Coordinates of C-alpha atoms and ligand atoms in Angstrom, one line a residue:
M989 CA 49.8 -45.3 -51.2
T990 CA 47.6 -48.1 -52.2
A991 CA 49.4 -50.4 -49.8
L992 CA 48.7 -47.9 -47.1
L993 CA 45.0 -47.8 -47.8
S994 CA 44.4 -51.5 -47.2
A995 CA 41.8 -51.9 -44.5
E996 CA 43.8 -53.4 -41.8
P997 CA 47.4 -52.3 -41.7
R998 CA 49.7 -55.3 -42.4
P999 CA 52.8 -55.8 -40.3
V1000 CA 55.4 -53.6 -41.7
P1001 CA 59.1 -54.0 -41.2
V1002 CA 60.8 -51.9 -38.5
R1003 CA 63.2 -49.7 -40.2
A1004 CA 66.3 -48.0 -39.1
A1005 CA 66.2 -44.5 -37.8
V1006 CA 66.8 -41.3 -39.7
P1007 CA 67.0 -41.4 -42.7
A1008 CA 66.2 -45.0 -43.3
R1009 CA 64.9 -45.7 -46.7
A1010 CA 65.9 -42.6 -48.5
A1011 CA 69.4 -43.9 -49.0
A1012 CA 68.3 -47.3 -50.3
R1013 CA 66.3 -45.9 -53.2
P1014 CA 68.3 -46.0 -56.3
D1015 CA 66.3 -43.3 -58.1
G1016 CA 66.0 -41.3 -54.9
P1017 CA 67.5 -38.0 -54.1
D1018 CA 71.1 -37.5 -53.1
P1019 CA 71.5 -39.3 -49.7
A1020 CA 73.8 -36.6 -48.4
A1021 CA 71.2 -34.0 -49.1
T1022 CA 68.5 -36.1 -47.5
R1023 CA 70.7 -36.5 -44.4
R1024 CA 71.2 -32.7 -44.3
L1025 CA 67.5 -32.1 -44.7
A1026 CA 66.7 -34.6 -41.9
R1027 CA 69.3 -32.9 -39.6
G1028 CA 67.7 -29.6 -40.4
L1029 CA 64.3 -31.0 -39.6
D1030 CA 65.7 -32.2 -36.3
A1031 CA 66.0 -28.5 -35.4
V1032 CA 62.3 -27.9 -36.0
R1033 CA 60.1 -28.0 -32.9
H1034 CA 57.5 -30.1 -34.7
G1035 CA 58.2 -33.8 -35.3
F1036 CA 58.4 -35.0 -38.8
V1037 CA 57.9 -38.6 -40.0
L1038 CA 57.8 -39.7 -43.6
I1039 CA 56.2 -43.1 -44.2
D1040 CA 57.0 -44.5 -47.6
P1041 CA 54.4 -46.2 -49.9
D1042 CA 55.4 -49.6 -48.5
G1043 CA 54.5 -48.6 -45.0
G1044 CA 58.1 -48.3 -43.8
V1045 CA 59.4 -45.2 -42.0
A1046 CA 61.6 -43.3 -44.3
V1047 CA 62.3 -40.3 -42.1
C1048 CA 61.8 -39.8 -38.4
T1049 CA 63.3 -36.7 -36.9
A1050 CA 64.5 -36.4 -33.3
P1051 CA 61.6 -34.3 -32.0
A1052 CA 59.3 -36.8 -33.6
R1053 CA 61.0 -39.7 -31.7
A1054 CA 60.8 -37.7 -28.5
L1055 CA 57.1 -37.0 -29.0
L1056 CA 56.3 -40.6 -29.9
E1057 CA 58.2 -41.8 -26.8
R1058 CA 56.2 -39.5 -24.7
L1059 CA 53.1 -41.2 -26.1
G1060 CA 54.5 -44.5 -25.0
L1061 CA 55.7 -45.5 -28.4
H1062 CA 59.3 -46.4 -27.8
G1063 CA 61.9 -47.3 -30.3
T1064 CA 61.5 -46.8 -33.9
P1065 CA 57.9 -46.3 -34.9
S1066 CA 56.2 -48.2 -37.6
F1067 CA 53.1 -46.9 -39.4
R1068 CA 51.1 -49.7 -37.9
R1069 CA 51.9 -48.7 -34.4
L1070 CA 51.3 -45.1 -35.3
L1071 CA 48.0 -46.0 -36.7
R1072 CA 47.0 -48.0 -33.7
L1073 CA 47.9 -45.1 -31.5
A1074 CA 45.9 -42.7 -33.7
R1075 CA 42.9 -45.0 -33.5
A1076 CA 43.1 -45.2 -29.7
G1077 CA 43.5 -41.4 -29.4
S1078 CA 40.8 -40.4 -31.9
G1079 CA 38.3 -43.3 -31.7
L1080 CA 38.3 -43.6 -35.5
S1081 CA 38.6 -46.8 -37.4
A1082 CA 41.7 -47.5 -39.4
R1083 CA 39.7 -47.1 -42.5
E1084 CA 38.3 -43.8 -41.4
I1085 CA 41.8 -42.5 -40.6
L1086 CA 43.2 -43.7 -43.9
G1087 CA 40.2 -42.7 -45.8
S1088 CA 40.6 -39.1 -44.6
L1089 CA 44.1 -39.0 -46.0
G1090 CA 43.1 -37.7 -49.3
G1091 CA 44.7 -34.4 -48.6
R1092 CA 45.4 -33.4 -45.1
S1093 CA 44.0 -34.6 -41.9
V1094 CA 44.6 -33.7 -38.3
L1095 CA 44.2 -36.2 -35.4
D1096 CA 44.5 -35.5 -31.7
V1097 CA 46.3 -38.4 -30.0
A1098 CA 46.0 -38.2 -26.2
V1099 CA 47.8 -40.7 -24.0
D1100 CA 48.4 -40.4 -20.3
G1101 CA 47.9 -36.7 -20.1
H1102 CA 50.0 -36.0 -23.2
S1103 CA 48.3 -34.6 -26.2
V1104 CA 50.0 -34.8 -29.6
Q1105 CA 48.5 -33.4 -32.7
V1106 CA 49.3 -35.5 -35.7
E1107 CA 48.9 -33.8 -39.1
M1108 CA 48.9 -36.3 -41.9
H1109 CA 49.7 -35.1 -45.4
D1110 CA 49.4 -37.3 -48.5
V1111 CA 52.5 -36.9 -50.5
P1112 CA 51.7 -38.5 -53.9
G1113 CA 54.4 -41.0 -54.9
E1114 CA 56.3 -40.5 -51.6
G1115 CA 53.9 -41.9 -49.0
V1116 CA 52.5 -40.1 -46.0
A1117 CA 54.1 -37.2 -44.1
L1118 CA 53.2 -36.9 -40.5
V1119 CA 53.8 -33.6 -38.6
L1120 CA 53.7 -34.1 -34.9
E1121 CA 53.2 -31.4 -32.3
D1122 CA 53.0 -31.5 -28.6
V1123 CA 49.9 -29.6 -27.8
S1124 CA 49.7 -30.7 -24.1
L1125 CA 50.5 -27.2 -22.8
R1126 CA 48.2 -25.5 -25.3
R1127 CA 45.4 -27.9 -24.5
A1128 CA 45.9 -27.3 -20.7
A1129 CA 45.8 -23.6 -21.3
E1130 CA 42.7 -23.9 -23.4
S1131 CA 41.0 -26.0 -20.8
R1132 CA 42.0 -23.5 -18.1
A1133 CA 40.6 -20.7 -20.2
H1134 CA 37.5 -22.7 -20.7
D1135 CA 37.2 -23.1 -17.0
L1136 CA 37.9 -19.4 -16.3
A1137 CA 35.4 -18.3 -18.8
R1138 CA 32.9 -20.2 -16.7
L1139 CA 33.9 -18.9 -13.3
D1140 CA 33.3 -15.7 -11.5
P1141 CA 36.8 -14.4 -10.8
L1142 CA 35.8 -12.6 -7.6
T1143 CA 34.1 -15.5 -5.7
G1144 CA 35.4 -18.5 -7.7
L1145 CA 31.7 -19.5 -8.1
P1146 CA 30.3 -20.7 -11.5
N1147 CA 29.2 -17.8 -13.5
R1148 CA 26.0 -17.5 -15.6
L1149 CA 27.5 -19.6 -18.4
Q1150 CA 28.3 -22.5 -16.2
L1151 CA 25.1 -22.2 -14.3
R1152 CA 23.3 -22.6 -17.7
E1153 CA 25.2 -25.8 -18.3
H1154 CA 24.3 -27.2 -14.8
L1155 CA 20.7 -26.1 -15.2
D1156 CA 20.4 -27.7 -18.7
A1157 CA 21.9 -30.9 -17.3
A1158 CA 19.5 -30.9 -14.3
L1159 CA 16.6 -30.3 -16.7
A1160 CA 17.8 -33.1 -18.9
R1161 CA 17.9 -35.4 -15.9
L1162 CA 14.3 -34.3 -15.1
E1163 CA 13.2 -36.0 -18.3
R1164 CA 14.8 -39.2 -17.3
K1165 CA 14.1 -39.3 -13.6
A1166 CA 11.0 -38.2 -11.7
E1167 CA 12.8 -35.6 -9.6
G1168 CA 12.7 -31.9 -10.0
C1169 CA 14.9 -29.0 -9.2
A1170 CA 14.6 -25.5 -7.8
V1171 CA 16.1 -22.3 -8.9
L1172 CA 16.6 -19.8 -6.1
L1173 CA 17.4 -16.3 -7.4
V1174 CA 19.1 -14.4 -4.6
D1175 CA 19.4 -10.6 -4.6
L1176 CA 21.3 -8.8 -1.9
D1177 CA 19.4 -6.0 -0.1
R1178 CA 21.3 -2.8 0.8
F1179 CA 24.4 -4.0 -0.9
K1180 CA 24.8 -0.9 -3.1
P1181 CA 25.0 1.6 -0.2
V1182 CA 27.7 -0.5 1.4
N1183 CA 29.6 -0.7 -1.8
D1184 CA 29.2 3.1 -2.5
T1185 CA 29.9 4.3 1.0
L1186 CA 32.6 1.9 2.2
G1187 CA 34.3 1.3 -1.1
H1188 CA 34.7 -1.5 -3.6
P1189 CA 37.3 -3.5 -1.6
V1190 CA 34.8 -3.8 1.2
G1191 CA 32.0 -4.6 -1.2
D1192 CA 34.2 -7.3 -2.8
A1193 CA 35.0 -8.8 0.5
L1194 CA 31.4 -8.9 1.4
L1195 CA 30.4 -10.6 -1.8
R1196 CA 33.1 -13.3 -1.2
K1197 CA 31.7 -13.9 2.3
V1198 CA 28.2 -14.2 0.9
A1199 CA 29.5 -16.7 -1.6
D1200 CA 31.1 -18.7 1.2
R1201 CA 27.9 -18.8 3.2
L1202 CA 25.9 -19.9 0.2
R1203 CA 28.4 -22.5 -0.7
A1204 CA 28.4 -23.8 2.8
M1205 CA 24.6 -24.3 3.0
V1206 CA 24.0 -26.4 -0.1
R1207 CA 24.5 -30.1 -0.8
A1208 CA 27.0 -31.7 -3.0
G1209 CA 24.8 -31.9 -6.2
D1210 CA 23.6 -28.3 -5.9
T1211 CA 25.2 -25.3 -7.7
V1212 CA 25.8 -21.9 -6.4
A1213 CA 26.5 -19.3 -9.1
R1214 CA 27.1 -15.6 -9.2
I1215 CA 25.3 -14.1 -12.2
G1216 CA 25.6 -10.4 -11.6
G1217 CA 26.8 -7.7 -9.3
D1218 CA 24.9 -8.8 -6.2
E1219 CA 22.8 -11.5 -7.8
F1220 CA 23.4 -15.2 -7.0
V1221 CA 21.6 -18.3 -8.0
V1222 CA 21.3 -21.5 -6.0
L1223 CA 20.3 -24.5 -8.2
Q1224 CA 18.9 -27.1 -5.9
A1225 CA 19.0 -30.6 -7.4
G1226 CA 16.8 -33.6 -6.6
V1227 CA 13.9 -31.7 -5.3
T1228 CA 10.9 -33.9 -4.7
E1229 CA 8.6 -31.5 -3.0
P1230 CA 8.4 -27.7 -2.7
G1231 CA 9.0 -27.8 1.1
E1232 CA 12.7 -28.6 0.4
A1233 CA 13.1 -25.5 -1.7
Q1234 CA 11.2 -23.5 0.9
A1235 CA 13.5 -24.7 3.7
L1236 CA 16.6 -23.7 1.6
A1237 CA 15.1 -20.3 0.7
R1238 CA 14.4 -19.6 4.4
R1239 CA 18.0 -20.6 5.3
V1240 CA 19.4 -18.3 2.5
V1241 CA 17.4 -15.3 3.8
D1242 CA 18.4 -16.1 7.4
L1243 CA 22.1 -16.8 6.9
V1244 CA 22.9 -14.2 4.3
G1245 CA 21.1 -11.6 6.5
R1246 CA 23.3 -12.3 9.5
T1247 CA 26.0 -9.7 10.4
Y1248 CA 29.4 -9.6 8.7
M1249 CA 32.7 -8.5 10.1
I1250 CA 34.8 -6.9 7.4
E1251 CA 38.0 -4.9 8.1
G1252 CA 36.9 -4.5 11.7
Q1253 CA 33.4 -3.2 10.7
L1254 CA 30.1 -4.9 11.4
L1255 CA 28.0 -4.9 8.3
S1256 CA 24.5 -5.9 7.8
I1257 CA 22.8 -6.6 4.5
G1258 CA 19.8 -8.8 3.6
A1259 CA 18.7 -11.2 0.9
S1260 CA 15.5 -11.4 -1.2
V1261 CA 14.9 -14.7 -2.9
G1262 CA 12.6 -15.7 -5.8
V1263 CA 12.0 -19.4 -6.3
A1264 CA 10.9 -21.3 -9.4
L1265 CA 10.4 -25.0 -9.4
A1266 CA 11.0 -27.4 -12.3
P1267 CA 9.0 -28.9 -13.9
A1268 CA 6.0 -27.1 -12.4
D1269 CA 7.2 -23.5 -13.3
G1270 CA 9.0 -24.4 -16.4
R1271 CA 11.0 -27.1 -18.2
D1272 CA 13.6 -24.9 -19.8
A1273 CA 16.4 -22.7 -18.3
D1274 CA 15.2 -19.4 -19.6
R1275 CA 11.6 -19.8 -18.4
L1276 CA 12.8 -20.9 -14.9
L1277 CA 15.2 -18.0 -14.5
K1278 CA 12.5 -15.6 -15.8
N1279 CA 9.9 -17.0 -13.4
A1280 CA 12.4 -16.9 -10.5
D1281 CA 13.0 -13.3 -11.4
L1282 CA 9.3 -12.5 -11.2
A1283 CA 9.1 -14.1 -7.8
L1284 CA 12.1 -12.1 -6.7
Y1285 CA 10.5 -8.9 -7.9
R1286 CA 7.5 -9.8 -5.7
A1287 CA 9.8 -10.6 -2.7
K1288 CA 11.3 -7.1 -3.1
L1289 CA 7.9 -5.4 -3.3
D1290 CA 6.9 -7.3 -0.2
G1291 CA 9.6 -5.5 1.7
R1292 CA 12.7 -7.5 0.9
G1293 CA 14.5 -9.8 3.3
T1294 CA 12.1 -12.6 2.4
F1295 CA 11.4 -15.2 -0.3
R1296 CA 8.5 -15.8 -2.7
F1297 CA 7.6 -18.7 -4.9
F1298 CA 6.6 -18.0 -8.5
E1299 CA 2.9 -17.9 -9.2
P1300 CA 1.3 -17.6 -12.6
A1301 CA -0.5 -14.4 -11.5
M1302 CA 2.9 -12.7 -11.2
D1303 CA 3.4 -13.2 -14.9
A1304 CA 0.0 -11.5 -15.5
R1305 CA 0.9 -8.6 -13.2
M1306 CA 4.2 -8.2 -15.0
Q1307 CA 2.5 -8.2 -18.3
A1308 CA 0.2 -5.5 -17.1
R1309 CA 3.2 -3.5 -16.0
R1310 CA 4.8 -4.0 -19.4
R1311 CA 1.6 -2.8 -21.1
L1312 CA 1.6 0.3 -18.9
E1313 CA 5.2 0.8 -19.9
L1314 CA 4.4 0.6 -23.6
D1315 CA 1.4 2.9 -23.2
M1316 CA 3.5 5.4 -21.2
R1317 CA 6.2 5.4 -23.9
Q1318 CA 3.5 6.6 -26.4
A1319 CA 1.7 9.0 -24.1
L1320 CA 4.1 11.9 -24.6
A1321 CA 3.7 11.8 -28.4
R1322 CA 0.0 11.3 -28.1
R1323 CA -0.3 14.3 -25.8
E1324 CA -2.0 12.4 -23.1
F1325 CA -0.3 14.1 -20.2
Q1326 CA -1.7 17.2 -18.6
L1327 CA -0.7 19.5 -15.8
H1328 CA -3.0 20.4 -13.0
Y1329 CA -2.1 23.3 -10.6
Q1330 CA -2.7 23.4 -6.9
P1331 CA -2.6 26.9 -5.4
Q1332 CA -0.5 27.7 -2.3
L1333 CA -1.7 30.4 0.1
N1334 CA 0.4 32.7 2.2
L1335 CA -1.1 32.9 5.7
A1336 CA 0.2 36.4 6.6
D1337 CA -1.6 38.3 3.8
E1338 CA -4.0 35.5 2.6
R1339 CA -2.8 35.8 -0.9
L1340 CA -2.0 33.1 -3.4
V1341 CA 1.8 32.9 -3.8
G1342 CA 2.2 30.1 -6.2
C1343 CA 1.0 26.8 -7.6
E1344 CA 2.4 23.3 -7.6
A1345 CA 2.2 21.6 -11.0
L1346 CA 0.9 18.0 -10.7
I1347 CA 0.9 15.7 -13.6
R1348 CA -2.1 13.8 -14.8
W1349 CA -2.3 11.1 -17.5
H1350 CA -5.5 10.8 -19.5
H1351 CA -5.2 7.2 -20.7
P1352 CA -7.5 6.4 -23.7
E1353 CA -8.8 3.3 -22.0
R1354 CA -7.9 3.5 -18.3
G1355 CA -9.1 7.1 -17.9
L1356 CA -7.3 9.3 -15.5
V1357 CA -4.2 7.7 -14.1
S1358 CA -2.7 9.1 -10.9
P1359 CA 0.9 10.0 -10.8
V1360 CA 1.4 7.7 -7.9
D1361 CA 0.5 4.9 -10.3
F1362 CA 2.9 5.7 -13.1
I1363 CA 5.7 8.0 -11.8
P1364 CA 7.5 5.2 -9.9
L1365 CA 7.5 3.0 -13.1
A1366 CA 8.6 6.0 -15.2
E1367 CA 11.4 6.6 -12.8
E1368 CA 12.4 2.9 -12.9
I1369 CA 12.6 2.8 -16.6
G1370 CA 14.1 6.2 -17.1
L1371 CA 11.1 7.6 -18.9
I1372 CA 10.8 10.2 -16.2
V1373 CA 13.6 12.2 -17.9
P1374 CA 11.6 13.1 -21.1
I1375 CA 8.3 13.3 -19.1
G1376 CA 10.0 15.6 -16.6
E1377 CA 11.3 17.8 -19.4
W1378 CA 7.8 18.1 -20.7
V1379 CA 6.5 19.0 -17.2
I1380 CA 9.1 21.8 -16.9
R1381 CA 8.4 23.3 -20.3
Q1382 CA 4.7 23.1 -20.0
A1383 CA 4.7 24.5 -16.4
C1384 CA 6.9 27.4 -17.5
R1385 CA 4.7 28.1 -20.6
D1386 CA 1.5 28.0 -18.5
A1387 CA 2.9 30.2 -15.6
A1388 CA 4.2 32.8 -18.1
A1389 CA 0.6 33.3 -19.2
W1390 CA -0.8 33.8 -15.7
P1391 CA -2.1 37.3 -15.0
Q1392 CA -0.2 37.4 -11.7
P1393 CA 3.4 36.7 -11.0
L1394 CA 2.8 33.6 -9.0
T1395 CA 5.6 31.0 -8.7
V1396 CA 5.2 27.6 -10.3
A1397 CA 6.6 24.6 -8.5
V1398 CA 7.6 21.4 -10.4
N1399 CA 8.4 18.1 -8.9
V1400 CA 11.8 16.8 -10.0
S1401 CA 12.7 13.1 -9.5
P1402 CA 16.1 11.7 -8.5
A1403 CA 16.5 10.2 -12.0
Q1404 CA 16.3 13.7 -13.5
F1405 CA 19.2 14.8 -11.4
T1406 CA 21.3 11.8 -12.7
S1407 CA 20.7 12.9 -16.2
D1408 CA 22.9 15.8 -17.2
R1409 CA 20.2 17.6 -19.0
L1410 CA 18.2 19.1 -16.1
V1411 CA 19.9 22.5 -15.9
E1412 CA 20.0 22.8 -19.7
T1413 CA 16.3 22.0 -19.9
I1414 CA 15.4 24.5 -17.3
V1415 CA 17.5 27.2 -18.9
S1416 CA 15.9 26.7 -22.3
A1417 CA 12.4 26.5 -20.8
L1418 CA 12.9 29.8 -19.1
A1419 CA 14.4 31.4 -22.2
N1420 CA 11.7 30.1 -24.5
T1421 CA 8.8 31.1 -22.3
G1422 CA 10.2 34.3 -20.8
L1423 CA 9.3 33.2 -17.3
P1424 CA 11.7 34.9 -14.8
A1425 CA 13.8 32.3 -13.1
A1426 CA 12.6 33.5 -9.7
R1427 CA 9.1 32.3 -10.5
L1428 CA 10.2 28.7 -11.0
E1429 CA 10.6 26.4 -8.1
V1430 CA 11.9 22.8 -8.1
E1431 CA 10.6 20.5 -5.5
I1432 CA 12.9 17.6 -4.5
T1433 CA 12.5 14.8 -2.0
E1434 CA 15.1 13.3 0.1
G1435 CA 15.6 10.6 -2.5
V1436 CA 17.4 13.2 -4.7
L1437 CA 19.9 14.0 -2.0
L1438 CA 20.5 10.3 -1.2
Q1439 CA 22.2 9.7 -4.5
D1440 CA 25.6 11.0 -5.7
N1441 CA 25.5 13.9 -3.3
E1442 CA 28.4 15.9 -4.8
K1443 CA 26.9 16.0 -8.2
T1444 CA 23.4 16.7 -7.0
L1445 CA 24.5 19.5 -4.8
H1446 CA 26.4 21.0 -7.7
T1447 CA 23.3 20.9 -9.8
L1448 CA 21.2 22.4 -7.1
H1449 CA 23.7 25.3 -6.7
R1450 CA 23.7 25.9 -10.4
L1451 CA 19.9 26.2 -10.3
R1452 CA 20.1 28.6 -7.4
A1453 CA 22.7 30.6 -9.3
L1454 CA 20.1 31.0 -12.1
G1455 CA 17.7 32.3 -9.6
V1456 CA 15.5 29.2 -9.5
R1457 CA 14.1 28.3 -6.0
V1458 CA 14.5 25.0 -4.4
S1459 CA 12.1 23.3 -2.0
M1460 CA 12.3 20.2 0.1
D1461 CA 9.2 18.2 -0.5
D1462 CA 7.5 15.7 1.9
F1463 CA 9.7 16.9 4.7
G1464 CA 9.8 14.6 7.7
T1465 CA 9.0 11.3 5.9
G1466 CA 12.7 10.4 5.2
Y1467 CA 15.4 9.1 7.5
S1468 CA 17.5 12.2 7.9
S1469 CA 15.5 15.2 6.6
L1470 CA 17.3 17.4 9.1
S1471 CA 20.8 16.6 7.9
Y1472 CA 19.7 17.6 4.3
L1473 CA 18.6 21.0 5.5
R1474 CA 22.2 21.5 6.5
A1475 CA 23.5 20.3 3.2
F1476 CA 21.7 22.8 1.1
P1477 CA 20.1 26.2 1.7
F1478 CA 16.6 25.4 0.6
D1479 CA 14.1 28.2 0.0
K1480 CA 11.2 26.3 1.3
I1481 CA 10.2 23.3 3.4
K1482 CA 7.0 21.4 2.6
I1483 CA 5.8 19.6 5.7
D1484 CA 4.4 16.3 4.6
R1485 CA 0.7 15.9 4.8
S1486 CA 0.9 12.9 7.1
F1487 CA 1.8 15.3 9.9
V1488 CA -1.0 17.6 9.0
A1489 CA -3.5 14.7 8.9
G1490 CA -2.3 13.6 12.3
L1491 CA -3.3 17.0 13.7
C1492 CA -7.0 16.5 14.0
T1493 CA -8.0 13.1 13.0
G1494 CA -5.9 11.5 15.8
T1495 CA -8.3 10.2 18.4
D1496 CA -5.3 9.4 20.4
P1497 CA -4.3 12.7 22.1
G1498 CA -0.7 11.5 22.1
T1499 CA -0.5 11.4 18.2
K1500 CA -2.2 14.7 18.0
A1501 CA 0.3 16.2 20.4
D1502 CA 3.2 14.7 18.4
G1503 CA 1.9 16.1 15.2
E1504 CA 1.6 19.5 16.7
A1505 CA 5.1 19.3 18.2
I1506 CA 6.6 18.2 14.9
I1507 CA 4.9 21.0 12.9
R1508 CA 5.9 23.6 15.5
A1509 CA 9.5 22.3 15.4
I1510 CA 9.7 22.5 11.6
A1511 CA 8.0 25.9 11.5
G1512 CA 10.5 27.2 14.1
L1513 CA 13.4 25.7 12.1
G1514 CA 12.2 27.3 9.0
R1515 CA 11.9 30.7 10.7
S1516 CA 15.4 30.5 12.1
L1517 CA 16.9 29.4 8.8
G1518 CA 14.9 32.0 6.8
M1519 CA 12.9 29.4 4.9
T1520 CA 9.3 29.4 3.9
T1521 CA 7.3 26.5 5.5
V1522 CA 4.3 25.1 3.7
A1523 CA 2.0 22.7 5.3
E1524 CA 0.7 20.2 2.7
G1525 CA -2.7 18.5 2.6
V1526 CA -4.7 21.0 4.7
E1527 CA -8.2 19.7 4.5
T1528 CA -10.1 21.2 7.4
P1529 CA -10.5 24.6 9.1
E1530 CA -9.3 23.1 12.3
Q1531 CA -6.1 21.9 10.7
L1532 CA -5.6 25.4 9.3
R1533 CA -6.1 27.0 12.7
R1534 CA -3.5 24.7 14.3
I1535 CA -1.1 25.3 11.5
R1536 CA -1.4 29.0 11.7
A1537 CA -1.0 28.8 15.5
E1538 CA 2.2 26.7 15.1
G1539 CA 3.7 29.4 12.8
C1540 CA 3.8 27.9 9.3
T1541 CA 4.0 30.6 6.7
D1542 CA 2.1 28.9 3.8
V1543 CA -0.6 26.2 3.2
Q1544 CA -1.6 24.0 0.4
G1545 CA -4.5 21.6 0.5
Y1546 CA -8.0 20.7 -0.6
L1547 CA -9.3 23.3 1.9
I1548 CA -7.7 26.1 -0.2
S1549 CA -8.2 24.4 -3.6
R1550 CA -8.0 21.0 -5.2
P1551 CA -5.5 20.8 -8.1
L1552 CA -7.1 22.6 -11.0
T1553 CA -6.8 22.3 -14.8
A1554 CA -4.8 25.2 -16.4
D1555 CA -8.0 26.7 -17.6
A1556 CA -9.8 26.5 -14.3
L1557 CA -6.8 28.1 -12.6
L1558 CA -6.8 30.9 -15.2
S1559 CA -10.5 31.6 -14.5
L1560 CA -9.8 31.7 -10.7
L1561 CA -6.9 34.1 -11.2
A1562 CA -8.9 36.3 -13.7
A1563 CA -11.8 36.5 -11.2
A1564 CA -9.5 37.9 -8.6
V1565 CA -9.7 41.7 -8.5
P1566 CA -6.2 43.1 -8.6
G1567 CA -5.2 44.5 -5.2
S1568 CA -7.5 42.2 -3.2
P1569 CA -6.8 38.7 -2.1
P1570 CA -7.4 36.4 -5.1
C1571 CA -8.4 33.6 -2.9
R1572 CA -10.0 34.1 0.5
S1573 CA -8.8 31.9 3.2
P1574 CA -11.7 29.6 4.1
S1575 CA -10.8 29.7 7.8
Ligands
C2E569 P1 3.5 15.8 -3.9 O1 4.6 16.5 -4.6 O2 3.7 15.7 -2.4 O3 2.1 16.4 -4.2 C1 1.1 16.6 -3.4 C2 0.1 15.6 -3.5 O4 -0.9 15.7 -2.5 C3 -0.7 15.7 -4.8 O5 -1.1 14.4 -5.2 C4 -1.9 16.4 -4.4 O6 -3.0 16.2 -5.2 C5 -2.2 15.8 -3.0 N1 -2.9 16.7 -2.2 C6 -2.9 18.1 -2.2 N2 -3.7 18.6 -1.2 C7 -4.3 17.5 -0.6 C8 -5.2 17.3 0.5 O7 -5.7 18.3 1.0 N3 -5.5 16.1 0.9 C9 -5.0 15.0 0.2 N4 -5.3 13.8 0.6 N5 -4.1 15.1 -0.8 C10 -3.7 16.3 -1.2 P2 -0.9 13.8 -6.6 O8 -1.2 14.9 -7.6 O9 -1.7 12.6 -6.7 O10 0.6 13.6 -6.7 C11 1.2 12.6 -6.0 C12 2.7 12.7 -6.1 O11 3.1 12.4 -7.4 C13 3.3 14.1 -5.8 O12 3.4 14.3 -4.4 C14 4.6 13.9 -6.4 O13 5.5 13.3 -5.6 C15 4.3 13.1 -7.6 N6 4.1 13.9 -8.8 C16 3.1 14.6 -9.2 N7 3.4 15.2 -10.4 C17 4.7 15.0 -10.7 C18 5.5 15.4 -11.7 O14 5.2 16.2 -12.6 N8 6.8 14.9 -11.6 C19 7.2 14.1 -10.7 N9 8.5 13.6 -10.7 N10 6.4 13.7 -9.7 C20 5.1 14.1 -9.7
MG570 MG1 5.5 18.1 -4.6
MG571 MG1 4.6 16.6 -1.0

């Protein structure tokens, strides 16, 4: 062993092949046994070489010879040549290699695309045993797996992991050179409906085409990656001024937004893009991606199909939103929500028929927050489910205490229909408060019917089976309100207040005529379908007169009453003498 450990390997004699030295040692084992052992080792897939303490090769099995030949080491190996090879393959010095031979050491020797793993075992008194294994295939598979783990299988584009590597590399270059880079976060508009209605194969084909278009529009040093369902990132390298990123962002919006032909169908989607620039908007990958995301959020708010550059103010807005979110999460426990009730009047007998429950948030610092300012966020983050449950329970509790059997209407968001708890919540609220089901009304907007129609309709039918009424809110503002009236037998249609407002404020006689025609049409539709029609947002006697003339059955609006606190409503109801109209029509 000591001879082996000398710093530079000395020339060692070339020995005969298997088994060479074993037979020559007088005190060695039985040569016949050694030969048998060597033959046995020939059958082992791994190569085996035993180098004796003098540096000579004592044993070299057939697989070992084959492997060494593959590495370009023809003929009988000597330890010196093996060592030289190991040094070339591993980059270690001879001393380092030999020094590591205390117990066991593994070296990877790669030559001409072949990879051989050499395991060296110190065999005290016998020299060094080498176990050789061809790991070329395994290494190739590992490298393929490494590549695959960094590719998106659908489009063949780099995935988030590989994007990170490219981005880190680009940012490292930034430190050395004076050129920046741009991160363009691309989100497809209207992809989900295509995927949901035309099926996943079409959705997949569409994503591949988008990937092709993006790939085609970038330069050699740029990266296009797919980092989520319909989210892509273009990493633009070597950006010296924002105009370059702007030009690319504009091209992305334009080209991705052009029509696609898939399976004989013409499809149209759009792209929203958020752009962050390095180093101005961040010097690390996380910050850049986050800022591009904030810019993307802005682009979507601004109507989609456009791009926005990150601005520090976006971060501030986002933080404000996050604070609102945190506050809202605590508001339920802190009992900061309250329900107001807005009466609805029947025009035929001028009696109150019901009230709509409208949520209010008394924020300790912000004061009264309007539902328009927090319901959308609550819907986005799923908080509408517990808030909505509270609304249902509270509205049932309040209504059960009213002196007259008025209906109470609650607004129910699409997200509440997605959660399976809606029917259960309503059943338990009715049971706990004793409110008859027929006095509860749920108001839904078109958004509810736009999602998972089967399931939603099933839920609506279950509610109807309980005796709960269902109204269509904000009728006429959606795309296909009419078709939804066919899909479900609503009890009530609430005509959106924009049509009512158009009745009298319109200086343009054309708008006014349109408003009237629409209200007349909806009222007629309601009559023939046996549905109540409520005009929302009635503010003036003139509006009321027109609405009555067009044949709506009910009205709701500031003219009748503003939304009232539960107590104020109770006073109003108590003041009404039984048998006479509790609220006179102000017409
Ligand atoms: P909505 O369901 O269409 O409710 C009617 C809205 O019109 C209410 O606004 C009401 O105060 C307002 N309004 C009533 N009469 C008049 C009028 O004569 N003139 C004008 N200009 N406005 C009138 P509010 O209370 O701010 O609620 C806004 C929206 O917030 C509601 O629209 C509803 O979509 C949503 N919302 C309110 N409470 C809840 C709730 O408990 N749950 C859910 N999911 N949404 C709610
Ligand atoms: Mg409503
Ligand atoms: Mg409405």
